[in-house]
């Protein structure tokens, strides 16, 4: 474990060097992530509870070993306040007595027994995001998190590939591959995210060893084939689109004369060809014919659940209540279509149903503040890779259940937190450099403002 005297922390911060942090932190968080993915995505009651406890324990252990003098908490305060506000807002209906809830016009909570579990999962996600941001801030980059997740992904892909071979022999291509999660679309977006992370390592700057690049490229190919075998059209499309974006950003943002289009094109075409071949040999080809009908049905689903959210727009129906709310609101016309829905297939809409639109807006405000901090900072390559993987997951969550799976939420929080922390560190360095170049600017502006107020006060009317 790396240690440093707190007195030296400010000097290292000013020099832009990595700050002291436990060297095992990223490895432990990655291990917990893949244990969740291997255990069905932790997408059941006992599994999600154990995952939330393990994540909270890991966060506490890391916090106890990080020097307390970091400026991170000041820079990150706005999103953290908003996330805390969202958790408090979600908890209020469960803490109030029934008589007061009736007085305030709160809707009946059809699943009060699930509140503690769902709230704990949300709190664990917020803690994971925070600790990933702290690690990214102290490292000054998201490199460690991205590389650990990509490296462990190789082992996960190896197991999934063996399992997929057995699936091919048994199913004779009649079904879609669901991976270790048990849901084809969720598995597809996990493979897509791992493929993007592997592609990011393969395209990394020159200090990355050649053997790592080759291994990452091979892992990307395997992940894309597995993604195609799930038959998830959205995951395949997002993997290709975000992969193209990553290639373009690599050429635009990194001045690397050795990385030319002529060198990248053969590997890129090979990966796309492998994906197309896998898609043609799996149910994807057959499912592409009714894509327009599926798109229309997704629109109908969103409209249906948006109407339900309007019945309790302020407080929602309670965290974890979606399945019960869905059953309670079925009619003879909607029952054949939605009777087995355990998710709204749109993450923001489901949040609005469960914790109300104010709770959703608090969460969106936190995410918006994080993305704003990332956008205005000078990003390194590893933050770009993380954002591409996050973009794929977010796109899937708008039309499917990606962010209903705790393991995928943990993956998103780790990547987003790492990029956010690196951006906060980059922004703080930029502010210090500006202050060094213009040491009297803040004082002069303040004096001018005070003088203007004084002059306005004495000016005759």
Short mmCIF file of C-alpha atoms in Angstrom, two decimals:
data_model
loop_
_atom_site.label_atom_id
_atom_site.label_comp_id
_atom_site.label_asym_id
_atom_site.label_seq_id
_atom_site.Cartn_x
_atom_site.Cartn_y
_atom_site.Cartn_z
CA UNK A 1 0.00 0.00 0.00
CA UNK A 2 1.27 3.46 -0.92
CA UNK A 3 1.55 5.93 1.92
CA UNK A 4 2.55 9.53 2.28
CA UNK A 5 2.81 12.04 5.07
CA UNK A 6 -0.20 14.40 4.98
CA UNK A 7 2.12 17.38 5.07
CA UNK A 8 3.53 16.39 1.70
CA UNK A 9 0.11 15.95 0.12
CA UNK A 10 -0.31 19.61 -0.79
CA UNK A 11 3.14 19.81 -2.37
CA UNK A 12 2.49 16.76 -4.52
CA UNK A 13 -0.92 18.17 -5.43
CA UNK A 14 0.65 21.41 -6.59
CA UNK A 15 3.20 19.56 -8.69
CA UNK A 16 0.47 17.56 -10.45
CA UNK A 17 1.89 14.24 -9.28
CA UNK A 18 -0.26 11.26 -8.26
CA UNK A 19 -1.34 11.53 -4.64
CA UNK A 20 -1.06 8.71 -2.10
CA UNK A 21 -3.77 6.05 -2.37
CA UNK A 22 -4.01 2.32 -1.56
CA UNK A 23 -2.50 0.35 -4.43
CA UNK A 24 -5.00 -2.47 -3.96
CA UNK A 25 -8.12 -0.32 -4.20
CA UNK A 26 -8.78 -0.65 -7.95
CA UNK A 27 -8.11 -4.40 -7.81
CA UNK A 28 -10.62 -4.95 -5.00
CA UNK A 29 -13.33 -2.89 -6.70
CA UNK A 30 -12.74 -4.78 -9.96
CA UNK A 31 -12.92 -8.13 -8.16
CA UNK A 32 -16.25 -7.20 -6.60
CA UNK A 33 -17.53 -6.10 -10.00
CA UNK A 34 -16.74 -9.39 -11.74
CA UNK A 35 -18.01 -11.47 -8.84
CA UNK A 36 -21.34 -9.73 -9.36
CA UNK A 37 -21.24 -10.31 -13.11
CA UNK A 38 -20.43 -14.00 -12.59
CA UNK A 39 -23.26 -14.37 -10.05
CA UNK A 40 -26.08 -13.46 -12.40
CA UNK A 41 -25.31 -9.75 -12.30
CA UNK A 42 -26.35 -9.73 -8.60
CA UNK A 43 -29.82 -9.34 -10.06
CA UNK A 44 -31.78 -11.00 -7.26
CA UNK A 45 -32.62 -10.07 -3.68
CA UNK A 46 -29.90 -11.93 -1.76
CA UNK A 47 -27.25 -11.30 -4.41
CA UNK A 48 -27.92 -7.58 -4.63
CA UNK A 49 -27.96 -7.25 -0.83
CA UNK A 50 -24.60 -9.02 -0.51
CA UNK A 51 -23.19 -6.90 -3.34
CA UNK A 52 -24.33 -3.66 -1.68
CA UNK A 53 -22.79 -4.70 1.65
CA UNK A 54 -19.52 -5.73 -0.01
CA UNK A 55 -19.28 -2.49 -1.99
CA UNK A 56 -19.99 -0.36 1.08
CA UNK A 57 -17.38 -2.30 3.06
CA UNK A 58 -14.79 -1.84 0.33
CA UNK A 59 -15.51 1.90 0.18
CA UNK A 60 -15.08 2.25 3.95
CA UNK A 61 -11.83 0.29 3.89
CA UNK A 62 -10.43 2.47 1.11
CA UNK A 63 -11.52 5.69 2.82
CA UNK A 64 -9.74 4.62 6.01
CA UNK A 65 -6.46 4.27 4.10
CA UNK A 66 -6.65 7.49 2.06
CA UNK A 67 -5.04 10.58 3.65
CA UNK A 68 -7.80 12.96 4.77
CA UNK A 69 -6.24 16.17 3.43
CA UNK A 70 -7.37 15.82 -0.19
CA UNK A 71 -9.17 18.77 -1.81
CA UNK A 72 -11.38 16.32 -3.64
CA UNK A 73 -14.36 16.78 -1.33
CA UNK A 74 -14.49 20.51 -2.00
CA UNK A 75 -14.35 20.09 -5.77
CA UNK A 76 -16.94 17.28 -5.78
CA UNK A 77 -19.40 18.83 -3.35
CA UNK A 78 -22.21 19.79 -5.77
CA UNK A 79 -22.86 16.34 -7.31
CA UNK A 80 -22.43 14.70 -3.91
CA UNK A 81 -25.00 17.04 -2.35
CA UNK A 82 -27.44 16.27 -5.16
CA UNK A 83 -26.96 12.51 -4.82
CA UNK A 84 -27.44 12.76 -1.07
CA UNK A 85 -30.58 14.83 -1.67
CA UNK A 86 -31.95 12.15 -4.01
CA UNK A 87 -31.37 9.47 -1.37
CA UNK A 88 -33.09 11.58 1.28
CA UNK A 89 -36.01 12.32 -1.04
CA UNK A 90 -36.46 8.60 -1.75
CA UNK A 91 -36.39 7.82 1.98
CA UNK A 92 -38.94 10.42 3.15
CA UNK A 93 -42.13 8.49 2.20
CA UNK A 94 -40.86 5.37 3.95
CA UNK A 95 -40.01 7.24 7.15
CA UNK A 96 -43.24 9.18 7.55
CA UNK A 97 -46.26 7.70 9.36
CA UNK A 98 -49.22 6.68 7.21
CA UNK A 99 -51.41 9.52 8.48
CA UNK A 100 -48.86 12.13 7.47
CA UNK A 101 -48.36 10.49 4.09
CA UNK A 102 -52.11 10.73 3.50
CA UNK A 103 -52.08 14.38 4.54
CA UNK A 104 -49.29 15.12 2.06
CA UNK A 105 -51.14 13.28 -0.71
CA UNK A 106 -48.52 10.54 -1.15
CA UNK A 107 -49.56 7.53 -3.17
CA UNK A 108 -49.99 4.16 -1.52
CA UNK A 109 -46.72 2.22 -1.44
CA UNK A 110 -47.45 -1.24 -2.88
CA UNK A 111 -44.05 -2.74 -1.97
CA UNK A 112 -42.84 -1.25 1.34
CA UNK A 113 -40.88 -4.40 2.17
CA UNK A 114 -38.50 -3.75 -0.75
CA UNK A 115 -37.60 -0.19 0.23
CA UNK A 116 -34.58 -0.99 2.43
CA UNK A 117 -33.03 -3.24 -0.20
CA UNK A 118 -33.52 -0.81 -3.08
CA UNK A 119 -32.39 2.20 -1.06
CA UNK A 120 -29.28 0.30 0.06
CA UNK A 121 -28.47 -0.56 -3.55
CA UNK A 122 -28.77 3.10 -4.52
CA UNK A 123 -26.59 4.17 -1.60
CA UNK A 124 -23.98 1.55 -2.52
CA UNK A 125 -23.95 2.84 -6.11
CA UNK A 126 -23.42 6.41 -4.88
CA UNK A 127 -20.57 5.24 -2.62
CA UNK A 128 -18.98 3.33 -5.51
CA UNK A 129 -19.18 6.39 -7.74
CA UNK A 130 -17.63 8.54 -5.01
CA UNK A 131 -14.74 6.23 -4.19
CA UNK A 132 -13.96 5.73 -7.89
CA UNK A 133 -13.89 9.50 -8.30
CA UNK A 134 -11.59 9.87 -5.28
CA UNK A 135 -9.20 7.28 -6.72
CA UNK A 136 -9.30 8.93 -10.14
CA UNK A 137 -8.67 12.31 -8.53
CA UNK A 138 -5.69 11.16 -6.50
CA UNK A 139 -4.21 9.30 -9.47
CA UNK A 140 -4.94 12.18 -11.84
CA UNK A 141 -6.27 9.70 -14.39
CA UNK A 142 -8.79 6.88 -14.86
CA UNK A 143 -6.05 4.64 -16.26
CA UNK A 144 -5.81 2.24 -13.32
CA UNK A 145 -9.55 1.59 -13.18
CA UNK A 146 -9.91 1.13 -16.93
CA UNK A 147 -6.91 -1.19 -17.16
CA UNK A 148 -7.96 -3.31 -14.18
CA UNK A 149 -11.49 -3.72 -15.53
CA UNK A 150 -10.20 -4.52 -19.02
CA UNK A 151 -7.60 -6.99 -17.72
CA UNK A 152 -10.06 -8.83 -15.50
CA UNK A 153 -12.45 -8.81 -18.43
CA UNK A 154 -10.09 -11.14 -20.28
CA UNK A 155 -10.64 -13.82 -17.63
CA UNK A 156 -14.39 -13.22 -17.67
CA UNK A 157 -14.45 -13.44 -21.48
CA UNK A 158 -12.50 -16.71 -21.36
CA UNK A 159 -15.11 -18.27 -19.10
CA UNK A 160 -17.96 -16.83 -21.18
CA UNK A 161 -16.40 -18.14 -24.40
CA UNK A 162 -16.20 -21.68 -23.00
CA UNK A 163 -19.78 -21.39 -21.80
CA UNK A 164 -20.84 -20.06 -25.20
CA UNK A 165 -19.30 -23.04 -26.99
CA UNK A 166 -21.33 -25.34 -24.78
CA UNK A 167 -24.41 -23.19 -25.47
CA UNK A 168 -23.88 -23.50 -29.23
CA UNK A 169 -23.71 -27.26 -29.00
CA UNK A 170 -26.89 -27.52 -26.93
CA UNK A 171 -29.07 -24.87 -28.48
CA UNK A 172 -28.24 -25.43 -32.14
CA UNK A 173 -28.62 -21.68 -32.67
CA UNK A 174 -32.26 -21.77 -31.63
CA UNK A 175 -31.90 -19.37 -28.72
CA UNK A 176 -29.89 -16.30 -27.81
CA UNK A 177 -26.86 -16.49 -25.54
CA UNK A 178 -27.54 -14.92 -22.12
CA UNK A 179 -24.04 -15.09 -20.66
CA UNK A 180 -23.59 -15.27 -16.91
CA UNK A 181 -26.29 -12.67 -16.27
CA UNK A 182 -29.21 -14.70 -17.58
CA UNK A 183 -30.62 -11.85 -19.67
CA UNK A 184 -29.58 -11.59 -23.30
CA UNK A 185 -29.74 -7.82 -23.70
CA UNK A 186 -27.98 -7.14 -20.40
CA UNK A 187 -25.27 -9.65 -21.29
CA UNK A 188 -24.92 -8.05 -24.72
CA UNK A 189 -24.24 -4.58 -23.34
CA UNK A 190 -21.71 -5.96 -20.85
CA UNK A 191 -19.80 -7.61 -23.71
CA UNK A 192 -20.07 -4.38 -25.71
CA UNK A 193 -18.63 -2.34 -22.83
CA UNK A 194 -15.77 -4.79 -22.32
CA UNK A 195 -15.07 -4.71 -26.06
CA UNK A 196 -14.83 -0.91 -25.95
CA UNK A 197 -12.51 -1.00 -22.94
CA UNK A 198 -10.33 -3.57 -24.66
CA UNK A 199 -10.27 -1.45 -27.80
CA UNK A 200 -9.22 1.51 -25.67
CA UNK A 201 -6.26 -0.42 -24.28
CA UNK A 202 -5.31 -1.55 -27.79
CA UNK A 203 -5.34 2.08 -28.98
CA UNK A 204 -3.61 3.42 -25.88
CA UNK A 205 -0.58 5.75 -26.03
CA UNK A 206 2.88 4.45 -26.77
CA UNK A 207 3.85 3.66 -23.17
CA UNK A 208 1.48 0.69 -23.22
CA UNK A 209 3.49 -2.51 -23.96
CA UNK A 210 2.92 -4.14 -27.31
CA UNK A 211 1.84 -7.45 -25.77
CA UNK A 212 -0.92 -5.65 -23.87
CA UNK A 213 -2.16 -4.09 -27.10
CA UNK A 214 -2.27 -7.43 -28.90
CA UNK A 215 -4.00 -9.14 -25.98
CA UNK A 216 -6.52 -6.31 -25.70
CA UNK A 217 -7.27 -6.51 -29.42
CA UNK A 218 -7.86 -10.27 -29.18
CA UNK A 219 -10.13 -9.78 -26.16
CA UNK A 220 -12.06 -7.13 -28.07
CA UNK A 221 -12.68 -9.62 -30.88
CA UNK A 222 -13.95 -12.26 -28.46
CA UNK A 223 -16.19 -9.73 -26.71
CA UNK A 224 -17.70 -8.60 -30.01
CA UNK A 225 -18.43 -12.20 -31.05
CA UNK A 226 -20.09 -12.89 -27.69
CA UNK A 227 -22.04 -9.65 -28.03
CA UNK A 228 -23.34 -10.81 -31.42
CA UNK A 229 -24.27 -14.20 -29.98
CA UNK A 230 -26.60 -12.54 -27.48
CA UNK A 231 -28.69 -11.27 -30.36
CA UNK A 232 -28.93 -7.83 -28.75
CA UNK A 233 -29.26 -5.46 -31.68
CA UNK A 234 -28.90 -2.35 -29.54
CA UNK A 235 -25.68 -3.65 -27.94
CA UNK A 236 -24.19 -4.49 -31.33
CA UNK A 237 -25.13 -1.12 -32.80
CA UNK A 238 -23.81 0.80 -29.77
CA UNK A 239 -20.55 -1.17 -29.78
CA UNK A 240 -19.95 -0.32 -33.43
CA UNK A 241 -20.96 3.34 -33.13
CA UNK A 242 -18.95 4.03 -29.98
CA UNK A 243 -16.02 2.10 -31.44
CA UNK A 244 -16.01 4.42 -34.45
CA UNK A 245 -16.18 7.41 -32.11
CA UNK A 246 -13.23 6.06 -30.14
CA UNK A 247 -11.16 5.60 -33.29
CA UNK A 248 -11.93 9.12 -34.45
CA UNK A 249 -11.09 10.65 -31.07
CA UNK A 250 -7.86 8.68 -30.91
CA UNK A 251 -6.71 10.19 -34.17
CA UNK A 252 -7.95 13.67 -33.30
CA UNK A 253 -6.88 14.11 -29.68
CA UNK A 254 -3.59 12.20 -29.60
CA UNK A 255 -0.70 13.35 -31.75
CA UNK A 256 0.77 9.93 -32.56
CA UNK A 257 2.42 9.70 -35.97
CA UNK A 258 2.83 5.94 -35.60
CA UNK A 259 -0.92 5.39 -35.26
CA UNK A 260 -2.17 5.97 -38.78
CA UNK A 261 -5.43 4.98 -40.39
CA UNK A 262 -3.49 2.51 -42.52
CA UNK A 263 -2.39 0.71 -39.36
CA UNK A 264 -5.78 0.83 -37.65
CA UNK A 265 -7.96 -0.11 -40.60
CA UNK A 266 -6.99 -3.82 -41.00
CA UNK A 267 -7.63 -4.61 -37.33
CA UNK A 268 -10.87 -2.64 -37.36
CA UNK A 269 -12.17 -4.40 -40.46
CA UNK A 270 -11.22 -7.78 -39.01
CA UNK A 271 -13.19 -7.10 -35.82
CA UNK A 272 -16.23 -5.92 -37.78
CA UNK A 273 -16.04 -8.98 -40.05
CA UNK A 274 -15.92 -11.30 -37.02
CA UNK A 275 -18.93 -9.57 -35.53
CA UNK A 276 -20.92 -9.77 -38.77
CA UNK A 277 -20.07 -13.46 -39.18
CA UNK A 278 -21.15 -14.21 -35.62
CA UNK A 279 -24.35 -12.23 -36.12
CA UNK A 280 -25.21 -14.15 -39.29
CA UNK A 281 -24.71 -17.48 -37.51
CA UNK A 282 -26.84 -16.46 -34.50
CA UNK A 283 -30.39 -15.14 -34.05
CA UNK A 284 -29.42 -11.53 -34.81
CA UNK A 285 -29.96 -11.96 -38.56
CA UNK A 286 -33.45 -13.36 -38.02
CA UNK A 287 -34.39 -10.65 -35.51
CA UNK A 288 -33.36 -7.76 -37.74
CA UNK A 289 -36.41 -8.25 -39.94
CA UNK A 290 -38.86 -6.98 -37.33
CA UNK A 291 -36.79 -4.07 -36.07
CA UNK A 292 -39.43 -1.44 -37.03
CA UNK A 293 -42.12 -3.27 -35.06
CA UNK A 294 -39.85 -3.48 -32.03
CA UNK A 295 -39.05 0.23 -32.25
CA UNK A 296 -42.76 1.04 -32.25
CA UNK A 297 -43.37 -1.22 -29.27
CA UNK A 298 -40.61 0.52 -27.29
CA UNK A 299 -42.35 3.82 -27.90
CA UNK A 300 -45.64 2.35 -26.68
CA UNK A 301 -43.93 1.01 -23.55
CA UNK A 302 -42.48 4.42 -22.72
CA UNK A 303 -45.85 6.13 -23.23
CA UNK A 304 -47.59 3.54 -21.04
CA UNK A 305 -45.23 3.94 -18.09
CA UNK A 306 -45.01 7.72 -18.47
CA UNK A 307 -48.78 7.78 -17.87
CA UNK A 308 -48.32 5.68 -14.73
CA UNK A 309 -45.61 8.02 -13.43
CA UNK A 310 -48.06 10.92 -13.77
CA UNK A 311 -50.28 9.30 -11.12
CA UNK A 312 -47.65 9.98 -8.41
CA UNK A 313 -45.39 12.63 -9.91
CA UNK A 314 -43.97 14.12 -6.67
CA UNK A 315 -43.07 11.23 -4.39
CA UNK A 316 -43.51 8.23 -6.67
CA UNK A 317 -44.74 4.85 -5.44
CA UNK A 318 -41.64 3.98 -3.42
CA UNK A 319 -38.19 2.59 -4.19
CA UNK A 320 -38.37 -0.97 -5.49
CA UNK A 321 -42.10 -0.76 -6.21
CA UNK A 322 -42.08 -0.99 -10.00
CA UNK A 323 -43.09 -4.63 -10.36
CA UNK A 324 -45.95 -4.27 -7.87
CA UNK A 325 -47.09 -0.98 -9.45
CA UNK A 326 -47.07 -2.62 -12.85
CA UNK A 327 -49.30 -5.45 -11.65
CA UNK A 328 -51.67 -3.09 -9.84
CA UNK A 329 -52.18 -0.91 -12.92
CA UNK A 330 -52.83 -3.65 -15.48
CA UNK A 331 -56.10 -3.62 -17.38
CA UNK A 332 -57.69 -6.11 -19.70
CA UNK A 333 -56.05 -4.26 -22.60
CA UNK A 334 -52.55 -3.94 -21.16
CA UNK A 335 -52.28 -7.22 -19.27
CA UNK A 336 -51.33 -9.35 -22.31
CA UNK A 337 -48.52 -6.90 -23.12
CA UNK A 338 -47.01 -5.92 -19.77
CA UNK A 339 -47.94 -8.57 -17.22
CA UNK A 340 -44.38 -9.90 -16.91
CA UNK A 341 -42.47 -6.61 -17.03
CA UNK A 342 -40.04 -6.27 -14.14
CA UNK A 343 -38.60 -3.00 -15.48
CA UNK A 344 -39.81 -0.03 -17.49
CA UNK A 345 -37.10 -0.50 -20.14
CA UNK A 346 -36.15 3.13 -19.60
CA UNK A 347 -34.01 3.95 -16.56
CA UNK A 348 -35.11 7.58 -16.00
CA UNK A 349 -38.78 6.70 -16.38
CA UNK A 350 -38.55 3.87 -13.87
CA UNK A 351 -36.81 6.19 -11.40
CA UNK A 352 -39.66 8.70 -11.83
CA UNK A 353 -42.23 5.99 -11.09
CA UNK A 354 -40.44 4.86 -7.94
CA UNK A 355 -39.08 8.08 -6.38
CA UNK A 356 -40.98 10.79 -8.26
CA UNK A 357 -39.83 13.37 -10.76
CA UNK A 358 -38.06 15.54 -8.15
CA UNK A 359 -35.97 12.54 -7.12
CA UNK A 360 -35.18 11.85 -10.77
CA UNK A 361 -34.20 15.49 -11.33
CA UNK A 362 -31.82 15.40 -8.35
CA UNK A 363 -30.09 12.36 -9.83
CA UNK A 364 -30.00 13.88 -13.31
CA UNK A 365 -28.64 17.10 -11.83
CA UNK A 366 -25.80 15.18 -10.20
CA UNK A 367 -25.01 13.36 -13.44
CA UNK A 368 -25.20 16.62 -15.39
CA UNK A 369 -22.79 18.33 -12.98
CA UNK A 370 -20.37 15.41 -13.31
CA UNK A 371 -20.53 15.46 -17.11
CA UNK A 372 -20.07 19.24 -17.09
CA UNK A 373 -16.93 18.87 -14.99
CA UNK A 374 -15.63 16.23 -17.40
CA UNK A 375 -16.49 18.29 -20.48
CA UNK A 376 -14.68 21.42 -19.29
CA UNK A 377 -11.54 19.59 -18.18
CA UNK A 378 -8.62 18.40 -20.27
CA UNK A 379 -9.33 14.68 -20.68
CA UNK A 380 -6.68 12.04 -21.16
CA UNK A 381 -7.17 8.94 -23.30
CA UNK A 382 -8.37 6.78 -20.41
CA UNK A 383 -11.25 9.09 -19.60
CA UNK A 384 -12.25 8.99 -23.28
CA UNK A 385 -12.31 5.18 -23.20
CA UNK A 386 -14.39 5.17 -20.02
CA UNK A 387 -16.87 7.64 -21.50
CA UNK A 388 -17.32 5.53 -24.64
CA UNK A 389 -18.17 2.45 -22.55
CA UNK A 390 -20.53 4.55 -20.40
CA UNK A 391 -22.19 5.88 -23.54
CA UNK A 392 -22.97 2.34 -24.69
CA UNK A 393 -24.47 1.41 -21.32
CA UNK A 394 -26.48 4.64 -21.13
CA UNK A 395 -27.84 4.14 -24.62
CA UNK A 396 -28.96 0.63 -23.73
CA UNK A 397 -30.57 1.85 -20.50
CA UNK A 398 -32.86 4.15 -22.49
CA UNK A 399 -34.57 1.20 -24.22
CA UNK A 400 -33.76 -1.80 -22.03
CA UNK A 401 -32.95 -2.99 -18.51
CA UNK A 402 -29.18 -2.38 -18.39
CA UNK A 403 -29.23 -0.15 -15.30
CA UNK A 404 -31.66 -2.45 -13.50
CA UNK A 405 -28.81 -4.95 -13.12
CA UNK A 406 -26.67 -4.07 -10.06
CA UNK A 407 -23.45 -5.33 -11.64
CA UNK A 408 -23.91 -3.05 -14.66
CA UNK A 409 -24.67 -0.14 -12.32
CA UNK A 410 -21.40 -0.87 -10.49
CA UNK A 411 -19.49 -0.96 -13.79
CA UNK A 412 -21.01 2.38 -14.81
CA UNK A 413 -20.22 3.99 -11.45
CA UNK A 414 -16.60 2.84 -11.54
CA UNK A 415 -16.00 4.18 -15.03
CA UNK A 416 -17.91 7.43 -14.53
CA UNK A 417 -16.29 8.02 -11.16
CA UNK A 418 -12.80 7.48 -12.52
CA UNK A 419 -13.35 9.92 -15.38
CA UNK A 420 -14.96 12.46 -13.04
CA UNK A 421 -12.15 12.33 -10.51
CA UNK A 422 -9.52 12.73 -13.20
CA UNK A 423 -11.44 15.72 -14.58
CA UNK A 424 -11.64 17.36 -11.15
CA UNK A 425 -7.89 16.96 -10.73
CA UNK A 426 -7.21 18.34 -14.20
CA UNK A 427 -9.52 21.27 -13.54
CA UNK A 428 -7.90 22.07 -10.20
CA UNK A 429 -4.46 22.09 -11.82
CA UNK A 430 -5.76 24.45 -14.53
CA UNK A 431 -7.18 26.79 -11.90
CA UNK A 432 -3.86 26.84 -10.04
CA UNK A 433 -1.93 27.58 -13.22
CA UNK A 434 -4.32 30.44 -14.01
CA UNK A 435 -3.92 31.81 -10.49
CA UNK A 436 -0.14 31.68 -10.85
CA UNK A 437 -0.28 33.55 -14.17
CA UNK A 438 -2.70 36.19 -12.81
CA UNK A 439 -2.08 36.35 -9.05
CA UNK A 440 -3.85 39.72 -8.63
CA UNK A 441 -6.86 39.13 -10.90
CA UNK A 442 -9.25 37.90 -8.20
CA UNK A 443 -8.30 40.70 -5.82
CA UNK A 444 -8.60 43.37 -8.54
CA UNK A 445 -12.03 42.15 -9.61
CA UNK A 446 -13.22 42.12 -6.03
CA UNK A 447 -11.93 45.68 -5.41
CA UNK A 448 -13.56 46.93 -8.63
CA UNK A 449 -16.85 45.34 -7.62
CA UNK A 450 -16.72 46.87 -4.14
CA UNK A 451 -15.89 50.28 -5.62
CA UNK A 452 -18.85 50.07 -8.01
CA UNK A 453 -21.19 49.26 -5.13
CA UNK A 454 -19.85 52.23 -3.14
CA UNK A 455 -20.25 54.61 -6.06
CA UNK A 456 -23.80 53.45 -6.65
CA UNK A 457 -24.65 54.03 -3.00
CA UNK A 458 -23.44 57.67 -2.97
CA UNK A 459 -24.71 58.62 -6.42
CA UNK A 460 -27.48 61.25 -6.18
CA UNK A 461 -30.90 60.08 -7.29
#
